[in-house]
Short mmCIF file of C-alpha atoms in Angstrom, two decimals:
data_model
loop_
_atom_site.label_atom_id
_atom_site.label_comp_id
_atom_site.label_asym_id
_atom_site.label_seq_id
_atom_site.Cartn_x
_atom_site.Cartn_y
_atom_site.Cartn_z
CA UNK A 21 -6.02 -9.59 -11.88
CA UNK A 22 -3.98 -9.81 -14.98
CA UNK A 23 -4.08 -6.26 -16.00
CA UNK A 24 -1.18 -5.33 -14.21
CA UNK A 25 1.92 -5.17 -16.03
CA UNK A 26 5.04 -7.27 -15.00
CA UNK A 27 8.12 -6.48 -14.79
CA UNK A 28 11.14 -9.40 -15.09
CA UNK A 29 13.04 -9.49 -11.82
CA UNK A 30 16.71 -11.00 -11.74
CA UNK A 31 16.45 -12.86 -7.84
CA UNK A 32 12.85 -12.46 -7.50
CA UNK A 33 9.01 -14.24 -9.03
CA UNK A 34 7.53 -13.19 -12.08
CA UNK A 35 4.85 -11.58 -10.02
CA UNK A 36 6.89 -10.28 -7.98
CA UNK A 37 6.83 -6.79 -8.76
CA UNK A 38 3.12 -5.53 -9.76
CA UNK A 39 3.45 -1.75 -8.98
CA UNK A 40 6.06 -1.37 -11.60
CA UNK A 41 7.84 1.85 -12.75
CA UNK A 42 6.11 5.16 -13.67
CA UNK A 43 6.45 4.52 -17.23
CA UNK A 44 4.12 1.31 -16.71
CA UNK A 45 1.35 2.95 -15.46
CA UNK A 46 1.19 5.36 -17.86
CA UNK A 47 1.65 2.67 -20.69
CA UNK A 48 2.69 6.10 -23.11
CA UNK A 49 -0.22 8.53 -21.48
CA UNK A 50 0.75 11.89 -20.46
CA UNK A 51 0.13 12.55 -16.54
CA UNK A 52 -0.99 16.41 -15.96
CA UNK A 53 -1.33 18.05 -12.96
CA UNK A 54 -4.26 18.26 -10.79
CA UNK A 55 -6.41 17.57 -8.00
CA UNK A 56 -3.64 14.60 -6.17
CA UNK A 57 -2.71 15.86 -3.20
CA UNK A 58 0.52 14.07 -1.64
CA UNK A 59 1.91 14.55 1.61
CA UNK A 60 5.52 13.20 2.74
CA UNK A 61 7.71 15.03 4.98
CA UNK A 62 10.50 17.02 3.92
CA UNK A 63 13.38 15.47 5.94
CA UNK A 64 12.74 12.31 7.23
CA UNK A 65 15.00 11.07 10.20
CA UNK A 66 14.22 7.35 9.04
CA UNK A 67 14.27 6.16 5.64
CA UNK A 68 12.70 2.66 6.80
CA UNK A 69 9.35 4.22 7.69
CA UNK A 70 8.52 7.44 6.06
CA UNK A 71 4.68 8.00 6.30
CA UNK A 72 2.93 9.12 3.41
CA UNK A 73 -0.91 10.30 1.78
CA UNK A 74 -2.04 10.19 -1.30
CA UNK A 75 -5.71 11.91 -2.03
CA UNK A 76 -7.16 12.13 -4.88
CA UNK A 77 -10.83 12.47 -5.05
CA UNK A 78 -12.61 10.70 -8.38
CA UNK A 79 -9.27 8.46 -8.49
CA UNK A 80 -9.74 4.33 -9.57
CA UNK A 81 -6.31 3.87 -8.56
CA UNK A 82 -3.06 5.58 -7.11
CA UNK A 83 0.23 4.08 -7.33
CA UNK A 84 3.39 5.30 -5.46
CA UNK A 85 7.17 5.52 -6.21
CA UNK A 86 10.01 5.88 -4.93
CA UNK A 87 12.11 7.03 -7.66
CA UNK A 88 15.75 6.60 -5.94
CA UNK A 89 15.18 2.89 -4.62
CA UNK A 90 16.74 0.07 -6.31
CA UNK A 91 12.86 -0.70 -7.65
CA UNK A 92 10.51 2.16 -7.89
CA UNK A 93 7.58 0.96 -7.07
CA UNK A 94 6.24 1.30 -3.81
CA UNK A 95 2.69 0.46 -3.84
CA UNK A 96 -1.11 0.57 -5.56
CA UNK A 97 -4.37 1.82 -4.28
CA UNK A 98 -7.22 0.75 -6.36
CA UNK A 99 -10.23 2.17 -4.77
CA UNK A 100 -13.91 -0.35 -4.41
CA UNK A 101 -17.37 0.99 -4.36
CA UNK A 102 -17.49 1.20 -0.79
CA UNK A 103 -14.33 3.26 -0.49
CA UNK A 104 -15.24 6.81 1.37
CA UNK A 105 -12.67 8.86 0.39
CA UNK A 106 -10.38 8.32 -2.44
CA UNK A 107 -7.49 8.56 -0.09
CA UNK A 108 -4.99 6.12 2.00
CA UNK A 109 -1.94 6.90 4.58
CA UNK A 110 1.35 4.08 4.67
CA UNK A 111 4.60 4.29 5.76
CA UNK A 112 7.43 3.50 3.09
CA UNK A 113 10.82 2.99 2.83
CA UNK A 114 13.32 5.20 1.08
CA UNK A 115 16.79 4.16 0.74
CA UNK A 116 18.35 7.84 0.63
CA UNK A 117 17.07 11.50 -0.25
CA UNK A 118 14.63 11.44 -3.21
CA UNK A 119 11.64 12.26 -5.46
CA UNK A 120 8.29 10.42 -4.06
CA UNK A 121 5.86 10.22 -6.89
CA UNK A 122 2.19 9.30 -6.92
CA UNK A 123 0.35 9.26 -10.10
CA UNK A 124 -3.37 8.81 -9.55
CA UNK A 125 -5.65 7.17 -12.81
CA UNK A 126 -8.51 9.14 -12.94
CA UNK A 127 -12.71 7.59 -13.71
CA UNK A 128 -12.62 8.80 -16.99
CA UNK A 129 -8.55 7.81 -17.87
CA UNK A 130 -6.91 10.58 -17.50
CA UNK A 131 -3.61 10.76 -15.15
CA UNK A 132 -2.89 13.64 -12.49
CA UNK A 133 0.83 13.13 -10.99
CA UNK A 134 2.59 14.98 -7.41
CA UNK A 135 5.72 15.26 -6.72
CA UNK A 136 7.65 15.51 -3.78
CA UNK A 137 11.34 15.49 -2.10
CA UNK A 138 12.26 13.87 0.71
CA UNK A 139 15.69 14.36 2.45
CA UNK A 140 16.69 11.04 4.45
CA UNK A 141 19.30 10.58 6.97
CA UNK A 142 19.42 7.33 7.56
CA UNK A 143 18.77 4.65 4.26
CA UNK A 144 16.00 2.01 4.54
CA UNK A 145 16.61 -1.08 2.04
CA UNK A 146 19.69 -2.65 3.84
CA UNK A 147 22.19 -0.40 3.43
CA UNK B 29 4.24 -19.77 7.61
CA UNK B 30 6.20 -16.59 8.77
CA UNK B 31 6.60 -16.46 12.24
CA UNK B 32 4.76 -13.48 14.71
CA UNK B 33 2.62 -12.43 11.91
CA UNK B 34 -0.55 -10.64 13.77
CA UNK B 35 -3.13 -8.70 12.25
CA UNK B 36 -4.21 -5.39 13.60
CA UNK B 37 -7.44 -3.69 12.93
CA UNK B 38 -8.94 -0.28 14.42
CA UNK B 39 -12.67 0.40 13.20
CA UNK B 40 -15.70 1.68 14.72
CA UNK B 41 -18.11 -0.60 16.06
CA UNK B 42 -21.31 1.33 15.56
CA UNK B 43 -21.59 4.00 12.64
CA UNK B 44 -24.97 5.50 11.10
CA UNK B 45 -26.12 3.86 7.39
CA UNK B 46 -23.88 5.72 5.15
CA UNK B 47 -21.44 6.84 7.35
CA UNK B 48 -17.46 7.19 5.94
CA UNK B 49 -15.45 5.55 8.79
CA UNK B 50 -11.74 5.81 8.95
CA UNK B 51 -10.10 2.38 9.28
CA UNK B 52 -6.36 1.78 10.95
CA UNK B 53 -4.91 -1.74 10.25
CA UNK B 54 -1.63 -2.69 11.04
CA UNK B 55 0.19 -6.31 10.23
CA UNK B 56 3.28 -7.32 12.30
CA UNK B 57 5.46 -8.89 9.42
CA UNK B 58 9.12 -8.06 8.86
CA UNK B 59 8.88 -7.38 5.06
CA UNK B 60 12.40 -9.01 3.90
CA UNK B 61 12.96 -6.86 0.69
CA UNK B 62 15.05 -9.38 -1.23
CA UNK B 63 17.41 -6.05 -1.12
CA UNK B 64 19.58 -7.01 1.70
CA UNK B 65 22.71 -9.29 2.04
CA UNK B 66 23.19 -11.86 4.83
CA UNK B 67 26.72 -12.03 6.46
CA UNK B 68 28.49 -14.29 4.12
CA UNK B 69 26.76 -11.80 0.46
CA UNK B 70 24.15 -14.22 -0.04
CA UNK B 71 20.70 -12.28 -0.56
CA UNK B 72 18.02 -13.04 1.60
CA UNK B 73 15.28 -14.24 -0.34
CA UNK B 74 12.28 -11.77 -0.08
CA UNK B 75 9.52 -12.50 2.10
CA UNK B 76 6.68 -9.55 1.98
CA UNK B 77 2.79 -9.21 2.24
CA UNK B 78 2.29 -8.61 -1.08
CA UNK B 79 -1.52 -7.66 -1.24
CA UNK B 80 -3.89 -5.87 1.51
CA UNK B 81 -7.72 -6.22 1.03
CA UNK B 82 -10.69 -4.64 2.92
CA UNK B 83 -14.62 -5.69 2.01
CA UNK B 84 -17.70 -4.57 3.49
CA UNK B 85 -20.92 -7.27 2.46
CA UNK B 86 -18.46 -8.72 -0.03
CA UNK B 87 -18.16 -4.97 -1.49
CA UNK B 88 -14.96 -3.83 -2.20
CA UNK B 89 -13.42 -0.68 0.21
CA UNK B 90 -9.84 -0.80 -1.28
CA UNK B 91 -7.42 -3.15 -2.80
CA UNK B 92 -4.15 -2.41 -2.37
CA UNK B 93 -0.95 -3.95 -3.76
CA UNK B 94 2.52 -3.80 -1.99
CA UNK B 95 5.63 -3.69 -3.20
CA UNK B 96 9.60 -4.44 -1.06
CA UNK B 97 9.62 -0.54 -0.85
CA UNK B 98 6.48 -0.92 1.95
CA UNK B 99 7.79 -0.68 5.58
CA UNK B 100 8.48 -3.51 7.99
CA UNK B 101 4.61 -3.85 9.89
CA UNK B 102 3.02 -2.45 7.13
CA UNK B 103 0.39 -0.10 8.09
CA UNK B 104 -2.65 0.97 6.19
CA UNK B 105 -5.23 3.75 7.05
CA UNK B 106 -8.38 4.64 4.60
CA UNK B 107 -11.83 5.17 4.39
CA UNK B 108 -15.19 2.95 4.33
CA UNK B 109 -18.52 3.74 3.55
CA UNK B 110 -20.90 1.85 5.79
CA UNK B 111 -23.95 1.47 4.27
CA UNK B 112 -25.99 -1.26 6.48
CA UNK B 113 -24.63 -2.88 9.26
CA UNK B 114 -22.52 -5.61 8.34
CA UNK B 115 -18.82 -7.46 8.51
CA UNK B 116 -15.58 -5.87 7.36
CA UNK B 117 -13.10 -8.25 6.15
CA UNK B 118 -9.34 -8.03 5.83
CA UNK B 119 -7.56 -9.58 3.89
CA UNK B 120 -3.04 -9.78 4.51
CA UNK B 121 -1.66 -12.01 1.45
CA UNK B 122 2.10 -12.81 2.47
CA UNK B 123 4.65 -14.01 -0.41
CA UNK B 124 4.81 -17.69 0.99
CA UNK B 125 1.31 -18.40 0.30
CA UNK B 126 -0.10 -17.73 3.31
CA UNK B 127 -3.68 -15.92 3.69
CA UNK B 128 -4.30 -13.82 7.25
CA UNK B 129 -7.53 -12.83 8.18
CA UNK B 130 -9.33 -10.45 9.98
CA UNK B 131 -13.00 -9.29 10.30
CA UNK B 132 -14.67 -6.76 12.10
CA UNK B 133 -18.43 -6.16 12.53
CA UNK B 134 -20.38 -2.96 12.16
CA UNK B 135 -23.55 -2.44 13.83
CA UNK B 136 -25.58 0.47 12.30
CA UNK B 137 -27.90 2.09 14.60
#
């Protein structure tokens, strides 16, 4: 899948890093707001597994960031035929307190974003 | 090939034709960022699973790609529409090049 932009990594591949930044996604488009619902806990205990939703009915494709971590991106949710609710649960890692972002790309192109803080007490990614 | 790596999948056996199941799947994989520093500064080189899959009849359910920023085991849940009865495949791609697989079958009835 070569759509995907990629984003030059000092130590790592070239296709390393396929979820990419915000600013990727968007490639210039303005996300509203809308119907994306994400959930993440307010204060998580554990950065190294914070679990997370994303839900956004009539989404293609979600991608997640975690806007504090030395690389943003988190992870992409592109949704098949077959896919019964435009929605998916993970668990992330966040190395301190900060802004989780999904952005979800909507059938006809548009872009609906949600925000959300989470306060960690313990860093994931080393530290 | 990365050592303990076992796939983990929860999904109904028997659903109705057009059902939406929820599917669980969990990998055991430690997910080396290529953030962290070994003992003497030298980075350790990442080592992730760097793309999940899930078909049902070759149809696509999701496709989901993974960044560092994923947690150690990394665990999925999301749902499938069974239409017929059929085979759900997963798919784990890990960094090194290896491919783990897992399928589960769906009887409809």
């Amino acid at each position: 899948l070569a759509l995907l932009p990629l984003r030059a990594m000092a130590q790592a591949d070239p296709n390393a890093e396929m979820v990419g930044t915000p600013d990727d996604f968007l490639a210039g488009a303005t996300a509203g707001t809308g119907d994306l619902t994400l959930t993440a806990p307010e204060i998580a205990e554990n950065g190294n597994t914070v679990p997370i939703s994303v839900d956004a009915p009539g989404a293609v494709e979600i991608r997640v960031y975690a806007l504090g971590n030395p690389t943003p991106g988190v992870a992409s949710f592109r949704f098949g035929p077959l896919a019964g609710a435009q929605a998916a649960s993970t668990r992330l890692r966040l190395a301190g307190t900060q802004d989780v972002q999904a952005i979800a790309k909507m059938a006809d192109g548009s872009y609906v974003t949600a925000m959300k803080t989470v306060k960690v007490t313990i860093g994931g990614c080393g530290g | 090939m990365a050592s303990g790596v076992k796939p983990r999948v929860k999904a109904p056996k028997k659903a109705s034709a057009g059902e939406v199941v929820t599917i669980k799947t969990l990998i055991s994989h430690k997910m080396e960022s290529g953030q962290r520093k070994d003992g003497s500064g030298n980075v350790i080189p990442r080592s992730i699973i760097n793309r999940f899959t899930c078909e049902f009849n070759g149809e696509s359910v999701i496709d989901i790609v993974l960044a560092p920023a994923i947690s150690t085991n990394p665990y999925f849940e999301f749902d499938a529409i069974i239409p017929e009865a059929g085979d759900l495949k997963f798919t784990w791609y890990d960094d090194d090049g290896d491919v783990y697989e897992d399928t589960k079958t769906v009887a409809v009835g």
